[in-house]
Amino acid sequence: RVRDAYLALCLASTFASGSVARAQRPSNTWRWSITQYVWAAGTNGRVGARDVVGSVDVTTGDVLQTGALAFMAALEGRRGRWLSHLDAFYVSTTDDEDLGPVLGKPSTLHIEQYQTMLAPHVGYSAFIWPKATVRAIAGLRYWHVKAELTAVLPSMSSGAETSADWADGIVGADVRATPWGPRWHLLAYADLGAGGSDFTWQALGGATYDLSRCCSIGLIYRHLDVDYESDRLVNDVAMGGPALSFGVRF
């Protein structure tokens, strides 16, 4: 995971190569935008409530079939070389694990997980070219996760549930480019960190198109990995999938 996160950071930092030219003049007034996303986030990994731990394997296809999409939103402000960004999402995941091969009789572990994430960060434009900007990023990622696991046996059922909150410090790189004219925008982002969790990293990339001076639509792919384990909760999962976006600038 450390190697994958390092490669993601390297890719983000080199995303705008070949665009070197005269420097742009950053604006000295705050420019704000709000972007909403619908995220078809597949989830894979281990989820546990107290002493009960199960495996989750939900694909993007499963999410699209059931309609259990995640909702994300981002508030962003830019002034000069500085960037202020707040990322948030809510993800609900449901899966069933077959325990028959282990217990020798028909049985199922039903898993429900609810994740809320808030990630404020600041960025500074380290490199500015006419068609690309590279920013260094530092911030926090706060999690609230609730897990409910129920073992369904032929003669009985039993369950466990718990929740946990934690925060991780993160560092990363953010790259924006406009290689095909002012209406098309390419973006790449990667970060890694730790703190409350043992390790976390994410990477995303995609493109947006300006419908007008105020509004844009986009398509991105986002992957987010977190490994958190405590006596109360196990949340060692990777989430990834495409997302559609609609942004408003003001």
PDB file of N, CA, C and O in Angstrom, residues 29-104:
ATOM      1  N   THR A  29      -8.265  37.719  -5.560  1.00  0.00           N
ATOM      2  CA  THR A  29      -9.589  37.693  -4.952  1.00  0.00           C
ATOM      3  C   THR A  29     -10.018  36.241  -4.771  1.00  0.00           C
ATOM      4  O   THR A  29      -9.637  35.363  -5.538  1.00  0.00           O
ATOM      5  N   TRP A  30     -10.841  35.998  -3.749  1.00  0.00           N
ATOM      6  CA  TRP A  30     -11.320  34.643  -3.495  1.00  0.00           C
ATOM      7  C   TRP A  30     -12.321  34.237  -4.569  1.00  0.00           C
ATOM      8  O   TRP A  30     -13.246  34.976  -4.897  1.00  0.00           O
ATOM      9  N   ARG A  31     -12.126  33.055  -5.126  1.00  0.00           N
ATOM     10  CA  ARG A  31     -13.053  32.449  -6.076  1.00  0.00           C
ATOM     11  C   ARG A  31     -13.516  31.123  -5.496  1.00  0.00           C
ATOM     12  O   ARG A  31     -12.701  30.267  -5.161  1.00  0.00           O
ATOM     13  N   TRP A  32     -14.835  30.941  -5.406  1.00  0.00           N
ATOM     14  CA  TRP A  32     -15.387  29.780  -4.724  1.00  0.00           C
ATOM     15  C   TRP A  32     -16.153  28.892  -5.695  1.00  0.00           C
ATOM     16  O   TRP A  32     -16.692  29.357  -6.700  1.00  0.00           O
ATOM     17  N   SER A  33     -16.218  27.622  -5.357  1.00  0.00           N
ATOM     18  CA  SER A  33     -17.006  26.669  -6.146  1.00  0.00           C
ATOM     19  C   SER A  33     -17.543  25.578  -5.228  1.00  0.00           C
ATOM     20  O   SER A  33     -16.921  25.234  -4.217  1.00  0.00           O
ATOM     21  N   ILE A  34     -18.706  25.052  -5.606  1.00  0.00           N
ATOM     22  CA  ILE A  34     -19.298  23.899  -4.924  1.00  0.00           C
ATOM     23  C   ILE A  34     -19.543  22.830  -5.983  1.00  0.00           C
ATOM     24  O   ILE A  34     -20.166  23.102  -7.014  1.00  0.00           O
ATOM     25  N   THR A  35     -19.052  21.617  -5.723  1.00  0.00           N
ATOM     26  CA  THR A  35     -19.213  20.521  -6.668  1.00  0.00           C
ATOM     27  C   THR A  35     -19.880  19.346  -5.970  1.00  0.00           C
ATOM     28  O   THR A  35     -19.458  18.943  -4.887  1.00  0.00           O
ATOM     29  N   GLN A  36     -20.917  18.806  -6.580  1.00  0.00           N
ATOM     30  CA  GLN A  36     -21.616  17.632  -6.059  1.00  0.00           C
ATOM     31  C   GLN A  36     -21.324  16.438  -6.957  1.00  0.00           C
ATOM     32  O   GLN A  36     -21.228  16.575  -8.183  1.00  0.00           O
ATOM     33  N   TYR A  37     -21.189  15.269  -6.328  1.00  0.00           N
ATOM     34  CA  TYR A  37     -20.831  14.044  -7.044  1.00  0.00           C
ATOM     35  C   TYR A  37     -21.806  12.936  -6.701  1.00  0.00           C
ATOM     36  O   TYR A  37     -22.308  12.852  -5.576  1.00  0.00           O
ATOM     37  N   VAL A  38     -22.028  12.061  -7.675  1.00  0.00           N
ATOM     38  CA  VAL A  38     -22.677  10.772  -7.442  1.00  0.00           C
ATOM     39  C   VAL A  38     -21.620   9.720  -7.733  1.00  0.00           C
ATOM     40  O   VAL A  38     -21.121   9.617  -8.855  1.00  0.00           O
ATOM     41  N   TRP A  39     -21.270   8.925  -6.715  1.00  0.00           N
ATOM     42  CA  TRP A  39     -20.111   8.041  -6.773  1.00  0.00           C
ATOM     43  C   TRP A  39     -20.555   6.586  -6.723  1.00  0.00           C
ATOM     44  O   TRP A  39     -21.189   6.161  -5.757  1.00  0.00           O
ATOM     45  N   ALA A  40     -20.235   5.817  -7.756  1.00  0.00           N
ATOM     46  CA  ALA A  40     -20.515   4.378  -7.774  1.00  0.00           C
ATOM     47  C   ALA A  40     -19.325   3.659  -7.137  1.00  0.00           C
ATOM     48  O   ALA A  40     -18.484   3.073  -7.818  1.00  0.00           O
ATOM     49  N   ALA A  41     -19.262   3.714  -5.820  1.00  0.00           N
ATOM     50  CA  ALA A  41     -18.088   3.250  -5.077  1.00  0.00           C
ATOM     51  C   ALA A  41     -18.211   1.778  -4.705  1.00  0.00           C
ATOM     52  O   ALA A  41     -19.014   1.408  -3.845  1.00  0.00           O
ATOM     53  N   GLY A  42     -17.428   0.932  -5.349  1.00  0.00           N
ATOM     54  CA  GLY A  42     -17.303  -0.441  -4.903  1.00  0.00           C
ATOM     55  C   GLY A  42     -16.447  -0.505  -3.652  1.00  0.00           C
ATOM     56  O   GLY A  42     -15.598   0.359  -3.418  1.00  0.00           O
ATOM     57  N   THR A  43     -16.676  -1.520  -2.818  1.00  0.00           N
ATOM     58  CA  THR A  43     -15.956  -1.649  -1.548  1.00  0.00           C
ATOM     59  C   THR A  43     -15.439  -3.065  -1.387  1.00  0.00           C
ATOM     60  O   THR A  43     -16.170  -4.034  -1.621  1.00  0.00           O
ATOM     61  N   ASN A  44     -14.173  -3.186  -0.990  1.00  0.00           N
ATOM     62  CA  ASN A  44     -13.557  -4.492  -0.781  1.00  0.00           C
ATOM     63  C   ASN A  44     -12.671  -4.431   0.449  1.00  0.00           C
ATOM     64  O   ASN A  44     -11.910  -3.472   0.627  1.00  0.00           O
ATOM     65  N   GLY A  45     -12.779  -5.444   1.341  1.00  0.00           N
ATOM     66  CA  GLY A  45     -11.914  -5.476   2.505  1.00  0.00           C
ATOM     67  C   GLY A  45     -12.549  -6.183   3.682  1.00  0.00           C
ATOM     68  O   GLY A  45     -13.430  -7.034   3.519  1.00  0.00           O
ATOM     69  N   ARG A  46     -12.100  -5.802   4.880  1.00  0.00           N
ATOM     70  CA  ARG A  46     -12.577  -6.424   6.120  1.00  0.00           C
ATOM     71  C   ARG A  46     -13.303  -5.397   6.960  1.00  0.00           C
ATOM     72  O   ARG A  46     -12.836  -4.276   7.123  1.00  0.00           O
ATOM     73  N   VAL A  47     -14.442  -5.806   7.531  1.00  0.00           N
ATOM     74  CA  VAL A  47     -15.239  -4.956   8.409  1.00  0.00           C
ATOM     75  C   VAL A  47     -15.550  -5.748   9.662  1.00  0.00           C
ATOM     76  O   VAL A  47     -15.942  -6.921   9.585  1.00  0.00           O
ATOM     77  N   GLY A  48     -15.382  -5.134  10.831  1.00  0.00           N
ATOM     78  CA  GLY A  48     -15.626  -5.845  12.077  1.00  0.00           C
ATOM     79  C   GLY A  48     -16.280  -4.970  13.121  1.00  0.00           C
ATOM     80  O   GLY A  48     -16.023  -3.761  13.192  1.00  0.00           O
ATOM     81  N   ALA A  49     -17.156  -5.590  13.927  1.00  0.00           N
ATOM     82  CA  ALA A  49     -17.769  -4.949  15.079  1.00  0.00           C
ATOM     83  C   ALA A  49     -17.418  -5.779  16.300  1.00  0.00           C
ATOM     84  O   ALA A  49     -17.873  -6.914  16.439  1.00  0.00           O
ATOM     85  N   ARG A  50     -16.547  -5.223  17.134  1.00  0.00           N
ATOM     86  CA  ARG A  50     -16.035  -5.927  18.313  1.00  0.00           C
ATOM     87  C   ARG A  50     -15.317  -7.216  17.885  1.00  0.00           C
ATOM     88  O   ARG A  50     -14.349  -7.153  17.146  1.00  0.00           O
ATOM     89  N   ASP A  51     -15.785  -8.393  18.293  1.00  0.00           N
ATOM     90  CA  ASP A  51     -15.072  -9.632  17.977  1.00  0.00           C
ATOM     91  C   ASP A  51     -15.552 -10.295  16.690  1.00  0.00           C
ATOM     92  O   ASP A  51     -15.054 -11.367  16.325  1.00  0.00           O
ATOM     93  N   VAL A  52     -16.502  -9.703  15.998  1.00  0.00           N
ATOM     94  CA  VAL A  52     -17.052 -10.288  14.778  1.00  0.00           C
ATOM     95  C   VAL A  52     -16.481  -9.539  13.576  1.00  0.00           C
ATOM     96  O   VAL A  52     -16.689  -8.335  13.433  1.00  0.00           O
ATOM     97  N   VAL A  53     -15.749 -10.257  12.731  1.00  0.00           N
ATOM     98  CA  VAL A  53     -15.106  -9.650  11.565  1.00  0.00           C
ATOM     99  C   VAL A  53     -15.528 -10.412  10.314  1.00  0.00           C
ATOM    100  O   VAL A  53     -15.497 -11.646  10.289  1.00  0.00           O
ATOM    101  N   GLY A  54     -15.936  -9.679   9.281  1.00  0.00           N
ATOM    102  CA  GLY A  54     -16.349 -10.306   8.028  1.00  0.00           C
ATOM    103  C   GLY A  54     -15.699  -9.633   6.838  1.00  0.00           C
ATOM    104  O   GLY A  54     -15.060  -8.583   6.960  1.00  0.00           O
ATOM    105  N   SER A  55     -15.866 -10.251   5.672  1.00  0.00           N
ATOM    106  CA  SER A  55     -15.298  -9.734   4.430  1.00  0.00           C
ATOM    107  C   SER A  55     -16.387  -9.087   3.592  1.00  0.00           C
ATOM    108  O   SER A  55     -17.503  -9.613   3.490  1.00  0.00           O
ATOM    109  N   VAL A  56     -16.045  -7.955   2.987  1.00  0.00           N
ATOM    110  CA  VAL A  56     -16.959  -7.226   2.111  1.00  0.00           C
ATOM    111  C   VAL A  56     -16.379  -7.237   0.704  1.00  0.00           C
ATOM    112  O   VAL A  56     -15.191  -6.961   0.510  1.00  0.00           O
ATOM    113  N   ASP A  57     -17.204  -7.547  -0.280  1.00  0.00           N
ATOM    114  CA  ASP A  57     -16.774  -7.529  -1.679  1.00  0.00           C
ATOM    115  C   ASP A  57     -17.953  -7.052  -2.527  1.00  0.00           C
ATOM    116  O   ASP A  57     -18.727  -7.857  -3.044  1.00  0.00           O
ATOM    117  N   VAL A  58     -18.072  -5.732  -2.636  1.00  0.00           N
ATOM    118  CA  VAL A  58     -19.149  -5.118  -3.409  1.00  0.00           C
ATOM    119  C   VAL A  58     -18.518  -4.398  -4.591  1.00  0.00           C
ATOM    120  O   VAL A  58     -17.694  -3.494  -4.417  1.00  0.00           O
ATOM    121  N   THR A  59     -18.863  -4.791  -5.809  1.00  0.00           N
ATOM    122  CA  THR A  59     -18.273  -4.205  -6.998  1.00  0.00           C
ATOM    123  C   THR A  59     -19.050  -2.972  -7.441  1.00  0.00           C
ATOM    124  O   THR A  59     -20.179  -2.712  -6.986  1.00  0.00           O
ATOM    125  N   THR A  60     -18.452  -2.212  -8.366  1.00  0.00           N
ATOM    126  CA  THR A  60     -19.153  -1.067  -8.943  1.00  0.00           C
ATOM    127  C   THR A  60     -20.416  -1.512  -9.652  1.00  0.00           C
ATOM    128  O   THR A  60     -21.449  -0.829  -9.602  1.00  0.00           O
ATOM    129  N   GLY A  61     -20.358  -2.684 -10.320  1.00  0.00           N
ATOM    130  CA  GLY A  61     -21.549  -3.217 -10.965  1.00  0.00           C
ATOM    131  C   GLY A  61     -22.661  -3.500  -9.980  1.00  0.00           C
ATOM    132  O   GLY A  61     -23.843  -3.247 -10.267  1.00  0.00           O
ATOM    133  N   ASP A  62     -22.318  -4.038  -8.794  1.00  0.00           N
ATOM    134  CA  ASP A  62     -23.319  -4.274  -7.759  1.00  0.00           C
ATOM    135  C   ASP A  62     -23.975  -2.969  -7.330  1.00  0.00           C
ATOM    136  O   ASP A  62     -25.198  -2.906  -7.124  1.00  0.00           O
ATOM    137  N   VAL A  63     -23.147  -1.914  -7.181  1.00  0.00           N
ATOM    138  CA  VAL A  63     -23.667  -0.620  -6.751  1.00  0.00           C
ATOM    139  C   VAL A  63     -24.637  -0.054  -7.785  1.00  0.00           C
ATOM    140  O   VAL A  63     -25.716   0.444  -7.453  1.00  0.00           O
ATOM    141  N   LEU A  64     -24.265  -0.135  -9.059  1.00  0.00           N
ATOM    142  CA  LEU A  64     -25.134   0.386 -10.110  1.00  0.00           C
ATOM    143  C   LEU A  64     -26.430  -0.419 -10.208  1.00  0.00           C
ATOM    144  O   LEU A  64     -27.502   0.132 -10.500  1.00  0.00           O
ATOM    145  N   GLN A  65     -26.351  -1.726  -9.963  1.00  0.00           N
ATOM    146  CA  GLN A  65     -27.539  -2.573 -10.047  1.00  0.00           C
ATOM    147  C   GLN A  65     -28.521  -2.288  -8.914  1.00  0.00           C
ATOM    148  O   GLN A  65     -29.740  -2.284  -9.128  1.00  0.00           O
ATOM    149  N   THR A  66     -28.001  -2.068  -7.699  1.00  0.00           N
ATOM    150  CA  THR A  66     -28.868  -1.839  -6.543  1.00  0.00           C
ATOM    151  C   THR A  66     -29.219  -0.374  -6.344  1.00  0.00           C
ATOM    152  O   THR A  66     -30.146  -0.055  -5.598  1.00  0.00           O
ATOM    153  N   GLY A  67     -28.465   0.529  -6.980  1.00  0.00           N
ATOM    154  CA  GLY A  67     -28.723   1.955  -6.801  1.00  0.00           C
ATOM    155  C   GLY A  67     -28.189   2.525  -5.504  1.00  0.00           C
ATOM    156  O   GLY A  67     -28.546   3.648  -5.121  1.00  0.00           O
ATOM    157  N   ALA A  68     -27.305   1.790  -4.812  1.00  0.00           N
ATOM    158  CA  ALA A  68     -26.751   2.253  -3.535  1.00  0.00           C
ATOM    159  C   ALA A  68     -25.532   3.140  -3.789  1.00  0.00           C
ATOM    160  O   ALA A  68     -24.401   2.812  -3.424  1.00  0.00           O
ATOM    161  N   LEU A  69     -25.768   4.288  -4.424  1.00  0.00           N
ATOM    162  CA  LEU A  69     -24.689   5.197  -4.781  1.00  0.00           C
ATOM    163  C   LEU A  69     -24.269   6.038  -3.581  1.00  0.00           C
ATOM    164  O   LEU A  69     -25.062   6.314  -2.677  1.00  0.00           O
ATOM    165  N   ALA A  70     -23.003   6.436  -3.579  1.00  0.00           N
ATOM    166  CA  ALA A  70     -22.490   7.333  -2.545  1.00  0.00           C
ATOM    167  C   ALA A  70     -22.654   8.773  -3.017  1.00  0.00           C
ATOM    168  O   ALA A  70     -22.662   9.055  -4.218  1.00  0.00           O
ATOM    169  N   PHE A  71     -22.765   9.687  -2.073  1.00  0.00           N
ATOM    170  CA  PHE A  71     -22.918  11.101  -2.391  1.00  0.00           C
ATOM    171  C   PHE A  71     -21.745  11.881  -1.811  1.00  0.00           C
ATOM    172  O   PHE A  71     -21.419  11.749  -0.633  1.00  0.00           O
ATOM    173  N   MET A  72     -21.128  12.680  -2.678  1.00  0.00           N
ATOM    174  CA  MET A  72     -19.975  13.475  -2.271  1.00  0.00           C
ATOM    175  C   MET A  72     -20.251  14.934  -2.595  1.00  0.00           C
ATOM    176  O   MET A  72     -21.060  15.264  -3.462  1.00  0.00           O
ATOM    177  N   ALA A  73     -19.522  15.813  -1.903  1.00  0.00           N
ATOM    178  CA  ALA A  73     -19.576  17.238  -2.188  1.00  0.00           C
ATOM    179  C   ALA A  73     -18.238  17.856  -1.824  1.00  0.00           C
ATOM    180  O   ALA A  73     -17.541  17.376  -0.918  1.00  0.00           O
ATOM    181  N   ALA A  74     -17.871  18.903  -2.551  1.00  0.00           N
ATOM    182  CA  ALA A  74     -16.612  19.589  -2.291  1.00  0.00           C
ATOM    183  C   ALA A  74     -16.835  21.092  -2.372  1.00  0.00           C
ATOM    184  O   ALA A  74     -17.445  21.592  -3.323  1.00  0.00           O
ATOM    185  N   LEU A  75     -16.347  21.803  -1.359  1.00  0.00           N
ATOM    186  CA  LEU A  75     -16.346  23.265  -1.332  1.00  0.00           C
ATOM    187  C   LEU A  75     -14.905  23.717  -1.484  1.00  0.00           C
ATOM    188  O   LEU A  75     -14.027  23.257  -0.750  1.00  0.00           O
ATOM    189  N   GLU A  76     -14.656  24.608  -2.437  1.00  0.00           N
ATOM    190  CA  GLU A  76     -13.282  25.017  -2.711  1.00  0.00           C
ATOM    191  C   GLU A  76     -13.197  26.521  -2.911  1.00  0.00           C
ATOM    192  O   GLU A  76     -14.057  27.123  -3.562  1.00  0.00           O
ATOM    193  N   GLY A  77     -12.148  27.117  -2.339  1.00  0.00           N
ATOM    194  CA  GLY A  77     -11.867  28.534  -2.537  1.00  0.00           C
ATOM    195  C   GLY A  77     -10.418  28.718  -2.958  1.00  0.00           C
ATOM    196  O   GLY A  77      -9.527  28.027  -2.464  1.00  0.00           O
ATOM    197  N   ARG A  78     -10.194  29.648  -3.896  1.00  0.00           N
ATOM    198  CA  ARG A  78      -8.839  29.928  -4.379  1.00  0.00           C
ATOM    199  C   ARG A  78      -8.570  31.422  -4.336  1.00  0.00           C
ATOM    200  O   ARG A  78      -9.419  32.228  -4.724  1.00  0.00           O
ATOM    201  N   ARG A  79      -7.373  31.758  -3.859  1.00  0.00           N
ATOM    202  CA  ARG A  79      -6.940  33.152  -3.850  1.00  0.00           C
ATOM    203  C   ARG A  79      -5.434  33.184  -4.028  1.00  0.00           C
ATOM    204  O   ARG A  79      -4.696  32.649  -3.191  1.00  0.00           O
ATOM    205  N   GLY A  80      -4.990  33.816  -5.103  1.00  0.00           N
ATOM    206  CA  GLY A  80      -3.559  33.837  -5.378  1.00  0.00           C
ATOM    207  C   GLY A  80      -3.027  32.426  -5.526  1.00  0.00           C
ATOM    208  O   GLY A  80      -3.581  31.598  -6.244  1.00  0.00           O
ATOM    209  N   ARG A  81      -1.971  32.127  -4.804  1.00  0.00           N
ATOM    210  CA  ARG A  81      -1.386  30.791  -4.842  1.00  0.00           C
ATOM    211  C   ARG A  81      -2.036  29.821  -3.860  1.00  0.00           C
ATOM    212  O   ARG A  81      -1.701  28.636  -3.855  1.00  0.00           O
ATOM    213  N   TRP A  82      -2.954  30.301  -3.037  1.00  0.00           N
ATOM    214  CA  TRP A  82      -3.515  29.478  -1.969  1.00  0.00           C
ATOM    215  C   TRP A  82      -4.844  28.849  -2.381  1.00  0.00           C
ATOM    216  O   TRP A  82      -5.634  29.435  -3.117  1.00  0.00           O
ATOM    217  N   LEU A  83      -5.071  27.659  -1.866  1.00  0.00           N
ATOM    218  CA  LEU A  83      -6.309  26.922  -2.087  1.00  0.00           C
ATOM    219  C   LEU A  83      -6.838  26.420  -0.752  1.00  0.00           C
ATOM    220  O   LEU A  83      -6.074  25.927   0.082  1.00  0.00           O
ATOM    221  N   SER A  84      -8.152  26.555  -0.549  1.00  0.00           N
ATOM    222  CA  SER A  84      -8.840  26.004   0.621  1.00  0.00           C
ATOM    223  C   SER A  84      -9.902  25.045   0.121  1.00  0.00           C
ATOM    224  O   SER A  84     -10.684  25.395  -0.766  1.00  0.00           O
ATOM    225  N   HIS A  85      -9.936  23.830   0.683  1.00  0.00           N
ATOM    226  CA  HIS A  85     -10.790  22.777   0.127  1.00  0.00           C
ATOM    227  C   HIS A  85     -11.403  21.956   1.255  1.00  0.00           C
ATOM    228  O   HIS A  85     -10.725  21.603   2.220  1.00  0.00           O
ATOM    229  N   LEU A  86     -12.686  21.651   1.133  1.00  0.00           N
ATOM    230  CA  LEU A  86     -13.377  20.764   2.069  1.00  0.00           C
ATOM    231  C   LEU A  86     -14.083  19.687   1.264  1.00  0.00           C
ATOM    232  O   LEU A  86     -14.942  19.981   0.425  1.00  0.00           O
ATOM    233  N   ASP A  87     -13.733  18.436   1.515  1.00  0.00           N
ATOM    234  CA  ASP A  87     -14.296  17.279   0.826  1.00  0.00           C
ATOM    235  C   ASP A  87     -15.134  16.490   1.822  1.00  0.00           C
ATOM    236  O   ASP A  87     -14.734  16.302   2.981  1.00  0.00           O
ATOM    237  N   ALA A  88     -16.303  16.020   1.395  1.00  0.00           N
ATOM    238  CA  ALA A  88     -17.185  15.247   2.283  1.00  0.00           C
ATOM    239  C   ALA A  88     -17.919  14.190   1.485  1.00  0.00           C
ATOM    240  O   ALA A  88     -18.245  14.390   0.316  1.00  0.00           O
ATOM    241  N   PHE A  89     -18.173  13.033   2.135  1.00  0.00           N
ATOM    242  CA  PHE A  89     -19.035  12.030   1.504  1.00  0.00           C
ATOM    243  C   PHE A  89     -19.683  11.148   2.558  1.00  0.00           C
ATOM    244  O   PHE A  89     -19.250  11.071   3.709  1.00  0.00           O
ATOM    245  N   TYR A  90     -20.755  10.475   2.110  1.00  0.00           N
ATOM    246  CA  TYR A  90     -21.448   9.473   2.921  1.00  0.00           C
ATOM    247  C   TYR A  90     -21.601   8.224   2.068  1.00  0.00           C
ATOM    248  O   TYR A  90     -22.078   8.293   0.928  1.00  0.00           O
ATOM    249  N   VAL A  91     -21.186   7.067   2.601  1.00  0.00           N
ATOM    250  CA  VAL A  91     -21.239   5.802   1.881  1.00  0.00           C
ATOM    251  C   VAL A  91     -21.924   4.759   2.761  1.00  0.00           C
ATOM    252  O   VAL A  91     -21.558   4.586   3.933  1.00  0.00           O
ATOM    253  N   SER A  92     -22.903   4.065   2.205  1.00  0.00           N
ATOM    254  CA  SER A  92     -23.570   2.964   2.885  1.00  0.00           C
ATOM    255  C   SER A  92     -23.301   1.686   2.103  1.00  0.00           C
ATOM    256  O   SER A  92     -23.530   1.642   0.890  1.00  0.00           O
ATOM    257  N   THR A  93     -22.797   0.653   2.794  1.00  0.00           N
ATOM    258  CA  THR A  93     -22.434  -0.604   2.142  1.00  0.00           C
ATOM    259  C   THR A  93     -23.140  -1.770   2.826  1.00  0.00           C
ATOM    260  O   THR A  93     -23.160  -1.859   4.055  1.00  0.00           O
ATOM    261  N   THR A  94     -23.713  -2.675   2.021  1.00  0.00           N
ATOM    262  CA  THR A  94     -24.372  -3.880   2.532  1.00  0.00           C
ATOM    263  C   THR A  94     -23.862  -5.088   1.755  1.00  0.00           C
ATOM    264  O   THR A  94     -23.772  -5.043   0.524  1.00  0.00           O
ATOM    265  N   ASP A  95     -23.528  -6.161   2.485  1.00  0.00           N
ATOM    266  CA  ASP A  95     -23.045  -7.368   1.824  1.00  0.00           C
ATOM    267  C   ASP A  95     -23.337  -8.570   2.712  1.00  0.00           C
ATOM    268  O   ASP A  95     -23.547  -8.437   3.929  1.00  0.00           O
ATOM    269  N   ASP A  96     -23.361  -9.762   2.107  1.00  0.00           N
ATOM    270  CA  ASP A  96     -23.571 -11.018   2.829  1.00  0.00           C
ATOM    271  C   ASP A  96     -22.405 -11.947   2.555  1.00  0.00           C
ATOM    272  O   ASP A  96     -22.020 -12.144   1.395  1.00  0.00           O
ATOM    273  N   GLU A  97     -21.857 -12.529   3.624  1.00  0.00           N
ATOM    274  CA  GLU A  97     -20.762 -13.492   3.505  1.00  0.00           C
ATOM    275  C   GLU A  97     -21.273 -14.883   3.858  1.00  0.00           C
ATOM    276  O   GLU A  97     -21.892 -15.074   4.922  1.00  0.00           O
ATOM    277  N   ASP A  98     -21.012 -15.839   2.998  1.00  0.00           N
ATOM    278  CA  ASP A  98     -21.453 -17.221   3.220  1.00  0.00           C
ATOM    279  C   ASP A  98     -20.517 -17.898   4.220  1.00  0.00           C
ATOM    280  O   ASP A  98     -19.329 -18.068   3.966  1.00  0.00           O
ATOM    281  N   LEU A  99     -21.070 -18.291   5.370  1.00  0.00           N
ATOM    282  CA  LEU A  99     -20.282 -18.969   6.400  1.00  0.00           C
ATOM    283  C   LEU A  99     -20.444 -20.486   6.348  1.00  0.00           C
ATOM    284  O   LEU A  99     -19.873 -21.194   7.178  1.00  0.00           O
ATOM    285  N   GLY A 100     -21.195 -20.983   5.385  1.00  0.00           N
ATOM    286  CA  GLY A 100     -21.437 -22.422   5.293  1.00  0.00           C
ATOM    287  C   GLY A 100     -20.172 -23.253   5.209  1.00  0.00           C
ATOM    288  O   GLY A 100     -20.035 -24.258   5.931  1.00  0.00           O
ATOM    289  N   PRO A 101     -19.192 -22.904   4.346  1.00  0.00           N
ATOM    290  CA  PRO A 101     -17.973 -23.717   4.262  1.00  0.00           C
ATOM    291  C   PRO A 101     -17.189 -23.767   5.572  1.00  0.00           C
ATOM    292  O   PRO A 101     -16.474 -24.738   5.831  1.00  0.00           O
ATOM    293  N   VAL A 102     -17.327 -22.730   6.410  1.00  0.00           N
ATOM    294  CA  VAL A 102     -16.591 -22.695   7.685  1.00  0.00           C
ATOM    295  C   VAL A 102     -17.332 -23.456   8.771  1.00  0.00           C
ATOM    296  O   VAL A 102     -16.734 -24.241   9.527  1.00  0.00           O
ATOM    297  N   LEU A 103     -18.657 -23.250   8.865  1.00  0.00           N
ATOM    298  CA  LEU A 103     -19.429 -23.853   9.950  1.00  0.00           C
ATOM    299  C   LEU A 103     -19.994 -25.217   9.587  1.00  0.00           C
ATOM    300  O   LEU A 103     -20.467 -25.944  10.462  1.00  0.00           O
ATOM    301  N   GLY A 104     -20.010 -25.562   8.319  1.00  0.00           N
ATOM    302  CA  GLY A 104     -20.512 -26.863   7.910  1.00  0.00           C
ATOM    303  C   GLY A 104     -22.011 -26.965   7.843  1.00  0.00           C
ATOM    304  O   GLY A 104     -22.561 -28.075   7.746  1.00  0.00           O
TER     305      GLY A 104
END
